[in-house]
Amino acid sequence: RSSDLIGAVIFSRFARPKPKLAHSAEALVAPYKDGWSLQIRVANRRSTLLSEVEARLLLVMAEVETDAGHLSYYTLPLQFDRVSFLPLSWTVVHHVNAESPLAGMSRADLQARRAEMILTIKGVEEVYMQTVISRMSYRWDEIVWGGRFIRSFSAKDGTMHLDLDRISEHTLLEAPEHLPS
């Protein structure tokens, strides 16, 4: 019937999927390979698959030497900026090296410059096959200086299980006062 077709078209036009991403309450300055990194953990809360997932991490800091009202923006390179799909959790990692805007910075530097990290996750939701976007933000005081995420998934009966209540859990570690430069 034409009324069923019209109803389906209207539903598909206005029924948009919404991303339901869990994310760690804090970002971590954590060990990585031979140095340090900034890490944020995300996971899909939906029962449907999120595929072709992309991450972008933006650092925003106030300029203190010139005009305190002037903000500088930096796109932080990531270990992986895309994954094919998000089956469990994904720890988004920015390796702090000599080219990083965070190189040589301390927690006090982040505070003085009112640093904020903005993570944008974009992916395709499998049921509607539409792009969904989610953003999360971490101010300087939401960054743990020296930590390591605790595994939030386990294997039971040959199946992987993700515990979303543990997505933010981490242990504290001793970290250098200043990130390497």
mmCIF file of C-alpha atoms in Angstrom:
data_model
loop_
_atom_site.group_PDB
_atom_site.id
_atom_site.type_symbol
_atom_site.label_atom_id
_atom_site.label_comp_id
_atom_site.label_asym_id
_atom_site.label_seq_id
_atom_site.Cartn_x
_atom_site.Cartn_y
_atom_site.Cartn_z
ATOM 1 C CA ARG A 1 0.000 0.000 0.000
ATOM 2 C CA SER A 2 1.132 3.495 -0.742
ATOM 3 C CA SER A 3 0.480 4.661 2.843
ATOM 4 C CA ASP A 4 2.934 1.989 4.126
ATOM 5 C CA LEU A 5 5.536 3.138 1.632
ATOM 6 C CA ILE A 6 5.059 6.792 2.566
ATOM 7 C CA GLY A 7 5.301 5.899 6.277
ATOM 8 C CA ALA A 8 8.536 3.955 5.677
ATOM 9 C CA VAL A 9 10.057 6.821 3.697
ATOM 10 C CA ILE A 10 9.140 9.362 6.387
ATOM 11 C CA PHE A 11 10.506 7.081 9.141
ATOM 12 C CA SER A 12 13.791 6.500 7.321
ATOM 13 C CA ARG A 13 14.174 10.231 6.666
ATOM 14 C CA PHE A 14 13.733 11.347 10.277
ATOM 15 C CA ALA A 15 14.943 8.323 12.250
ATOM 16 C CA ARG A 16 18.600 9.127 12.650
ATOM 17 C CA PRO A 17 20.943 6.920 14.632
ATOM 18 C CA LYS A 18 22.630 8.521 17.592
ATOM 19 C CA PRO A 19 26.088 7.448 18.689
ATOM 20 C CA LYS A 20 26.192 5.901 22.127
ATOM 21 C CA LEU A 21 29.859 5.888 22.958
ATOM 22 C CA ALA A 22 31.215 5.238 26.399
ATOM 23 C CA HIS A 23 34.429 7.089 27.095
ATOM 24 C CA SER A 24 36.871 7.278 29.945
ATOM 25 C CA ALA A 25 36.102 9.964 32.510
ATOM 26 C CA GLU A 26 39.703 11.128 32.309
ATOM 27 C CA ALA A 27 42.513 11.132 29.778
ATOM 28 C CA LEU A 28 45.794 9.614 30.923
ATOM 29 C CA VAL A 29 49.417 10.591 30.529
ATOM 30 C CA ALA A 30 50.633 7.003 30.231
ATOM 31 C CA PRO A 31 53.743 5.040 29.295
ATOM 32 C CA TYR A 32 53.993 4.185 25.614
ATOM 33 C CA LYS A 33 56.806 2.240 23.957
ATOM 34 C CA ASP A 34 60.003 4.027 25.045
ATOM 35 C CA GLY A 35 58.287 7.210 26.204
ATOM 36 C CA TRP A 36 54.951 8.726 27.173
ATOM 37 C CA SER A 37 51.598 9.328 25.551
ATOM 38 C CA LEU A 38 48.182 10.843 26.030
ATOM 39 C CA GLN A 39 45.483 8.147 26.069
ATOM 40 C CA ILE A 40 41.673 8.156 25.996
ATOM 41 C CA ARG A 41 39.497 5.044 25.958
ATOM 42 C CA VAL A 42 36.217 4.721 24.037
ATOM 43 C CA ALA A 43 33.718 1.895 23.511
ATOM 44 C CA ASN A 44 30.445 1.396 21.625
ATOM 45 C CA ARG A 45 27.374 1.181 23.937
ATOM 46 C CA ARG A 46 25.036 0.152 21.102
ATOM 47 C CA SER A 47 24.244 -3.447 20.305
ATOM 48 C CA THR A 48 24.796 -2.641 16.625
ATOM 49 C CA LEU A 49 28.220 -2.432 15.045
ATOM 50 C CA LEU A 50 29.999 0.838 14.423
ATOM 51 C CA SER A 51 32.284 0.460 11.388
ATOM 52 C CA GLU A 52 34.815 2.616 9.518
ATOM 53 C CA VAL A 53 35.535 4.416 12.785
ATOM 54 C CA GLU A 54 37.781 7.491 12.687
ATOM 55 C CA ALA A 55 39.246 9.473 15.572
ATOM 56 C CA ARG A 56 40.598 13.013 15.651
ATOM 57 C CA LEU A 57 42.190 14.602 18.708
ATOM 58 C CA LEU A 58 42.441 18.377 18.937
ATOM 59 C CA LEU A 59 44.493 20.253 21.561
ATOM 60 C CA VAL A 60 43.388 23.782 22.435
ATOM 61 C CA MET A 61 45.657 26.005 24.567
ATOM 62 C CA ALA A 62 45.708 29.675 25.534
ATOM 63 C CA GLU A 63 48.808 31.625 24.605
ATOM 64 C CA VAL A 64 50.308 33.010 27.817
ATOM 65 C CA GLU A 65 53.296 34.928 26.407
ATOM 66 C CA THR A 66 51.247 37.055 24.036
ATOM 67 C CA ASP A 67 47.534 37.589 24.522
ATOM 68 C CA ALA A 68 45.900 35.302 27.103
ATOM 69 C CA GLY A 69 42.671 35.501 25.118
ATOM 70 C CA HIS A 70 44.307 34.022 22.012
ATOM 71 C CA LEU A 71 43.854 30.270 21.580
ATOM 72 C CA SER A 72 46.089 27.925 19.604
ATOM 73 C CA TYR A 73 44.762 24.728 18.033
ATOM 74 C CA TYR A 74 46.800 21.612 17.297
ATOM 75 C CA THR A 75 45.712 18.366 15.674
ATOM 76 C CA LEU A 76 47.501 15.614 17.599
ATOM 77 C CA PRO A 77 48.710 12.676 15.481
ATOM 78 C CA LEU A 78 47.406 9.333 16.741
ATOM 79 C CA GLN A 79 48.915 5.857 16.840
ATOM 80 C CA PHE A 80 45.864 4.764 14.795
ATOM 81 C CA ASP A 81 43.366 7.336 13.580
ATOM 82 C CA ARG A 82 40.948 4.769 12.159
ATOM 83 C CA VAL A 83 39.796 1.227 12.805
ATOM 84 C CA SER A 84 37.591 -0.974 10.625
ATOM 85 C CA PHE A 85 35.055 -1.526 13.402
ATOM 86 C CA LEU A 86 34.682 -1.066 17.142
ATOM 87 C CA PRO A 87 34.111 -4.521 18.648
ATOM 88 C CA LEU A 88 35.264 -3.900 22.248
ATOM 89 C CA SER A 89 37.123 -0.811 23.371
ATOM 90 C CA TRP A 90 39.646 1.407 21.647
ATOM 91 C CA THR A 91 42.398 3.265 23.430
ATOM 92 C CA VAL A 92 43.149 6.345 21.362
ATOM 93 C CA VAL A 93 46.875 7.115 21.746
ATOM 94 C CA HIS A 94 48.902 10.233 20.966
ATOM 95 C CA HIS A 95 52.627 9.502 21.335
ATOM 96 C CA VAL A 96 54.402 12.475 22.891
ATOM 97 C CA ASN A 97 57.645 12.931 20.947
ATOM 98 C CA ALA A 98 59.758 15.918 19.859
ATOM 99 C CA GLU A 99 57.161 16.935 17.210
ATOM 100 C CA SER A 100 54.228 16.871 19.660
ATOM 101 C CA PRO A 101 52.825 20.187 20.911
ATOM 102 C CA LEU A 102 52.865 18.515 24.359
ATOM 103 C CA ALA A 103 56.633 17.900 24.253
ATOM 104 C CA GLY A 104 58.383 19.250 27.343
ATOM 105 C CA MET A 105 55.130 20.313 29.007
ATOM 106 C CA SER A 106 54.219 19.725 32.654
ATOM 107 C CA ARG A 107 50.868 19.477 34.374
ATOM 108 C CA ALA A 108 51.392 23.068 35.568
ATOM 109 C CA ASP A 109 51.968 24.180 31.947
ATOM 110 C CA LEU A 110 48.671 22.592 30.891
ATOM 111 C CA GLN A 111 46.908 24.388 33.738
ATOM 112 C CA ALA A 112 48.509 27.769 32.963
ATOM 113 C CA ARG A 113 47.496 27.461 29.318
ATOM 114 C CA ARG A 114 43.993 26.137 30.157
ATOM 115 C CA ALA A 115 44.627 23.151 27.895
ATOM 116 C CA GLU A 116 41.691 21.126 26.610
ATOM 117 C CA MET A 117 41.628 17.996 24.451
ATOM 118 C CA ILE A 118 38.653 17.469 22.160
ATOM 119 C CA LEU A 119 38.189 13.946 20.799
ATOM 120 C CA THR A 120 35.876 13.465 17.825
ATOM 121 C CA ILE A 121 34.810 9.950 16.843
ATOM 122 C CA LYS A 122 33.051 9.354 13.522
ATOM 123 C CA GLY A 123 31.732 6.033 12.260
ATOM 124 C CA VAL A 124 29.034 4.302 10.229
ATOM 125 C CA GLU A 125 26.173 2.729 12.178
ATOM 126 C CA GLU A 126 25.382 -0.664 10.620
ATOM 127 C CA VAL A 127 21.544 -0.688 10.763
ATOM 128 C CA TYR A 128 20.912 2.733 9.204
ATOM 129 C CA MET A 129 24.237 2.821 7.309
ATOM 130 C CA GLN A 130 24.557 6.458 8.292
ATOM 131 C CA THR A 131 27.472 8.385 9.695
ATOM 132 C CA VAL A 132 27.343 9.191 13.405
ATOM 133 C CA ILE A 133 29.633 11.630 15.194
ATOM 134 C CA SER A 134 30.431 11.952 18.874
ATOM 135 C CA ARG A 135 32.599 14.503 20.652
ATOM 136 C CA MET A 136 34.093 14.448 24.119
ATOM 137 C CA SER A 137 36.294 16.944 25.894
ATOM 138 C CA TYR A 138 38.996 16.724 28.566
ATOM 139 C CA ARG A 139 40.202 19.870 30.338
ATOM 140 C CA TRP A 140 43.688 20.037 31.888
ATOM 141 C CA ASP A 141 42.200 19.028 35.276
ATOM 142 C CA GLU A 142 40.642 15.905 33.705
ATOM 143 C CA ILE A 143 44.026 14.511 32.687
ATOM 144 C CA VAL A 144 45.640 12.014 35.057
ATOM 145 C CA TRP A 145 49.389 12.662 35.103
ATOM 146 C CA GLY A 146 50.734 9.099 35.282
ATOM 147 C CA GLY A 147 48.290 6.233 34.796
ATOM 148 C CA ARG A 148 47.593 3.051 32.890
ATOM 149 C CA PHE A 149 44.153 1.794 31.869
ATOM 150 C CA ILE A 150 43.063 -1.527 33.382
ATOM 151 C CA ARG A 151 41.712 -4.039 30.867
ATOM 152 C CA SER A 152 37.937 -3.628 30.619
ATOM 153 C CA PHE A 153 37.214 -6.870 28.771
ATOM 154 C CA SER A 154 37.610 -10.542 29.539
ATOM 155 C CA ALA A 155 37.183 -13.899 27.812
ATOM 156 C CA LYS A 156 34.535 -16.262 29.163
ATOM 157 C CA ASP A 157 33.587 -19.507 27.450
ATOM 158 C CA GLY A 158 35.547 -18.461 24.368
ATOM 159 C CA THR A 159 33.641 -15.171 24.020
ATOM 160 C CA MET A 160 34.968 -11.690 24.711
ATOM 161 C CA HIS A 161 32.951 -9.635 27.205
ATOM 162 C CA LEU A 162 33.285 -5.872 27.610
ATOM 163 C CA ASP A 163 32.504 -4.382 31.031
ATOM 164 C CA LEU A 164 31.494 -0.792 30.273
ATOM 165 C CA ASP A 165 31.533 0.043 33.980
ATOM 166 C CA ARG A 166 35.334 -0.438 33.907
ATOM 167 C CA ILE A 167 36.042 1.774 30.898
ATOM 168 C CA SER A 168 37.607 4.504 33.092
ATOM 169 C CA GLU A 169 39.478 2.283 35.553
ATOM 170 C CA HIS A 170 43.199 2.866 35.727
ATOM 171 C CA THR A 171 46.162 2.424 38.019
ATOM 172 C CA LEU A 172 48.375 5.317 39.010
ATOM 173 C CA LEU A 173 52.014 5.387 37.970
ATOM 174 C CA GLU A 174 54.917 7.679 38.627
ATOM 175 C CA ALA A 175 55.351 10.018 35.695
ATOM 176 C CA PRO A 176 58.050 12.560 34.844
ATOM 177 C CA GLU A 177 57.376 16.148 35.889
ATOM 178 C CA HIS A 178 57.802 17.206 32.253
ATOM 179 C CA LEU A 179 56.900 15.176 29.176
ATOM 180 C CA PRO A 180 59.901 14.284 27.005
ATOM 181 C CA SER A 181 60.895 16.761 24.313
#
